[in-house]
Amino acid sequence: MYPQTHVYFAETVLGKQGDIVTLGSILPDMLIGKDFNHNEAHSKGVEIYNFAGKDSLILDFGKAVSTHGFNPKGLDYYGDEKYLDYERGYCFEKARPFIARTVEACNIPVEMGWWKAHNIIEMGVETIISSTDYYSERIKTALYNRCLINKVDEILRELWKKSSLNFARRVERFAGFVEIERATAESLAKKYYIQMQFRHHVEIDVKMVTKLINDAAESVILDLNDFFNITSGLVKNNIEALLNE
């Protein structure tokens, strides 16, 4: 899922707001790079939580990270990997009708279609969530909280001594790479243009992708709340199991 959706979800699961929750909820996507691949970055919640000891700030940070990824099973697990009796996660299953149009709009090979169509669904979800509250403001507040960024940087350097992680630099790069203002289909499509150029060296049709994102939002509107209600309950249980280990 996209950042504002992760903030919403972490707040729902943990029942609290704050810069530490916001930052933890989006951390896995900021970790992806030369130190950690996608799967590794999305499996750090347990490690961070166990490192916390009795430090309540780091404990909350670890819990927020744990709402996001694959281990423990968080939002992206149920969105990408497996949800209920679906073959894959919710976003992949909802993406099936969008594959052909995504291939055309994004100028990509057919074999990349399902993967990128699931991004279209995620962006549709992001527009819905972004319109419901001030999630963009919460993200900006957290990303510009230099004291907190420095604190988290110290924590991660201590935890992963052998890594070359520069968290402050990761935060700066992330803020320029994703939509941190109120998300619309057009604004997300423009950011996606940059992301697809950077990652795959292709140029997408922004107008076509904007239309796809709007259509994706319409396609999930009837069962999105059910997905979040079911998934938040599952993730709460997963985090409680983590606490009791």
XYZ file of C-alpha atoms in Angstrom:
245
model
C 0.000 0.000 0.000
C 0.949 3.664 -0.217
C 2.113 5.877 2.687
C -1.093 7.587 3.762
C -2.895 4.250 3.770
C -0.188 2.794 6.009
C -0.537 5.688 8.450
C -4.309 5.220 8.572
C -3.916 1.490 9.110
C -1.289 1.767 11.861
C -3.425 4.287 13.730
C -6.414 1.963 13.425
C -4.517 -1.073 14.694
C -2.631 0.672 17.498
C -5.369 3.094 18.520
C -3.017 6.056 18.677
C -1.491 8.812 16.566
C 1.853 10.555 16.673
C 5.032 11.106 14.715
C 6.576 7.863 15.970
C 3.561 5.856 14.769
C 3.545 7.669 11.434
C 7.259 7.131 10.891
C 7.143 3.485 11.930
C 4.177 2.765 9.689
C 6.089 3.839 6.563
C 9.600 2.735 7.585
C 9.759 -0.499 5.529
C 9.380 1.390 2.254
C 12.184 3.741 3.276
C 14.530 0.854 4.092
C 14.456 -0.684 0.611
C 17.836 -0.183 -1.026
C 21.359 -1.546 -1.020
C 21.173 -2.667 2.619
C 17.814 -4.460 2.447
C 15.780 -5.872 -0.416
C 11.995 -5.540 -0.485
C 11.272 -8.691 1.525
C 13.968 -7.958 4.105
C 12.787 -4.370 4.560
C 9.248 -5.630 5.126
C 10.306 -8.107 7.825
C 12.005 -5.864 10.393
C 9.160 -5.269 12.839
C 10.051 -8.121 15.198
C 13.736 -7.205 15.182
C 13.044 -3.567 16.044
C 10.498 -4.464 18.706
C 12.833 -6.958 20.369
C 15.598 -4.351 20.357
C 13.420 -1.882 22.236
C 13.735 -3.325 25.709
C 11.669 -1.063 27.974
C 12.003 2.050 25.827
C 8.365 2.984 25.179
C 9.254 5.138 22.165
C 11.027 2.285 20.393
C 8.295 -0.150 21.437
C 5.666 2.021 19.741
C 7.967 2.388 16.755
C 8.386 -1.382 16.497
C 4.642 -1.943 16.764
C 3.988 0.601 14.014
C 6.594 -1.027 11.766
C 4.913 -4.367 12.446
C 1.604 -3.148 11.010
C 3.193 -2.661 7.590
C 4.965 -5.667 6.159
C 5.324 -9.418 5.800
C 6.820 -10.629 9.090
C 4.856 -10.298 11.234
C 1.976 -10.326 8.778
C 0.867 -6.727 8.291
C -1.109 -4.731 5.774
C 1.163 -5.465 2.814
C 1.028 -9.198 3.492
C -2.754 -9.196 3.214
C -2.726 -6.688 0.361
C -0.021 -8.415 -1.696
C 0.625 -11.977 -0.616
C -2.506 -13.682 0.697
C -5.956 -12.553 1.799
C -8.693 -14.963 2.915
C -9.223 -17.593 0.199
C -7.885 -15.445 -2.658
C -4.951 -16.706 -4.707
C -2.965 -13.597 -3.750
C -3.554 -10.531 -1.625
C -6.515 -8.176 -1.849
C -4.856 -5.636 -4.155
C -3.594 -8.272 -6.565
C -7.022 -9.870 -6.799
C -8.770 -6.541 -7.332
C -6.165 -5.749 -10.009
C -7.072 -8.597 -12.373
C -9.503 -6.547 -14.526
C -6.907 -3.761 -14.837
C -3.973 -5.779 -16.167
C -4.391 -5.172 -19.901
C -5.063 -1.451 -19.505
C -2.102 -1.098 -17.141
C 0.234 -2.761 -19.642
C -0.890 -0.278 -22.288
C -0.847 2.811 -20.068
C 2.509 2.029 -18.481
C 4.325 0.838 -21.600
C 5.461 -2.372 -19.905
C 5.759 -6.065 -20.850
C 2.712 -8.244 -20.264
C 4.516 -10.222 -17.566
C 4.752 -7.053 -15.451
C 1.073 -6.275 -15.864
C -0.397 -7.900 -12.755
C 2.320 -6.453 -10.522
C 1.848 -2.918 -11.797
C -1.937 -3.235 -11.910
C -1.854 -3.977 -8.196
C -0.044 -0.634 -7.780
C -2.968 0.994 -9.587
C -5.351 -0.513 -7.031
C -3.127 0.678 -4.191
C -3.168 4.195 -5.600
C -6.943 4.056 -5.875
C -7.079 3.111 -2.201
C -4.673 5.950 -1.378
C -6.990 8.537 -2.937
C -9.873 7.258 -0.819
C -7.913 7.258 2.437
C -6.253 10.611 1.761
C -9.646 12.259 1.344
C -10.886 11.137 4.766
C -8.418 12.848 7.122
C -5.209 14.878 7.342
C -2.852 11.963 6.724
C -0.666 14.012 4.402
C -0.130 16.561 7.171
C 0.784 13.828 9.641
C 3.347 12.418 7.222
C 4.902 15.816 6.589
C 5.059 16.543 10.312
C 6.846 13.240 10.971
C 9.243 13.521 8.039
C 10.257 17.038 9.073
C 10.677 16.165 12.769
C 14.470 16.397 12.797
C 14.787 15.434 16.450
C 12.814 12.240 15.882
C 14.619 11.450 12.624
C 17.962 11.739 14.415
C 16.701 9.544 17.266
C 15.524 6.841 14.866
C 18.786 7.112 12.942
C 20.689 6.408 16.174
C 18.435 3.447 16.948
C 18.849 1.879 13.517
C 22.622 2.438 13.455
C 22.889 0.706 16.819
C 20.636 -2.135 15.693
C 22.296 -2.683 12.310
C 25.911 -1.815 13.027
C 27.241 -3.335 9.807
C 24.864 -1.484 7.497
C 25.637 1.796 5.777
C 22.131 3.057 6.455
C 21.781 6.835 6.458
C 18.225 7.207 7.667
C 18.051 10.982 7.355
C 19.042 10.678 3.700
C 16.469 7.923 3.180
C 13.767 10.163 4.619
C 14.732 13.042 2.347
C 14.707 10.802 -0.718
C 11.393 9.217 0.248
C 9.726 12.600 0.686
C 10.609 13.517 -2.884
C 9.657 10.169 -4.370
C 6.104 9.703 -3.065
C 3.023 11.891 -2.744
C 3.013 13.494 0.699
C 0.375 16.101 -0.137
C -3.337 15.297 -0.380
C -3.368 12.399 -2.843
C -5.429 12.634 -6.005
C -5.438 10.336 -9.008
C -3.579 12.945 -11.036
C -0.952 13.685 -8.379
C -0.285 9.986 -7.851
C -0.027 9.366 -11.593
C 2.557 12.141 -11.872
C 4.606 10.602 -9.059
C 4.210 7.188 -10.660
C 5.659 8.631 -13.862
C 8.822 9.542 -11.935
C 8.953 6.176 -10.166
C 8.532 4.177 -13.377
C 11.200 6.213 -15.135
C 13.613 5.652 -12.264
C 12.921 1.944 -11.708
C 12.122 0.660 -15.183
C 13.217 3.389 -17.617
C 9.767 3.627 -19.194
C 7.434 6.559 -19.727
C 3.844 6.044 -18.686
C 0.808 7.836 -20.095
C -0.129 10.045 -17.141
C -3.663 10.737 -18.391
C -4.395 7.048 -18.892
C -2.956 6.156 -15.487
C -5.002 8.924 -13.855
C -8.144 7.377 -15.342
C -7.054 3.926 -14.193
C -6.528 5.152 -10.628
C -9.982 6.735 -10.538
C -11.507 3.533 -11.887
C -9.544 1.504 -9.338
C -10.930 3.612 -6.501
C -14.450 2.959 -7.745
C -13.745 -0.766 -8.019
C -12.817 -1.161 -4.333
C -15.327 1.169 -2.743
C -17.856 -1.543 -1.852
C -15.536 -3.929 -0.012
C -12.584 -1.792 1.083
C -13.956 -1.201 4.578
C -14.469 -4.936 5.011
C -10.864 -5.517 3.962
C -9.565 -3.011 6.497
C -11.837 -4.284 9.273
C -10.821 -7.902 8.755
C -7.154 -7.138 8.221
C -6.836 -4.788 11.193
C -8.205 -7.539 13.422
C -5.735 -10.043 12.011
C -2.807 -7.662 12.432
C -3.802 -6.795 16.001
C -3.697 -10.503 16.793
C -0.338 -10.870 15.057
C 1.154 -8.029 17.096
C -0.329 -9.368 20.340
C 1.301 -12.708 19.577
C 4.576 -10.842 19.083
C 4.198 -9.165 22.478
C 3.565 -12.484 24.198
C 6.590 -14.300 22.781
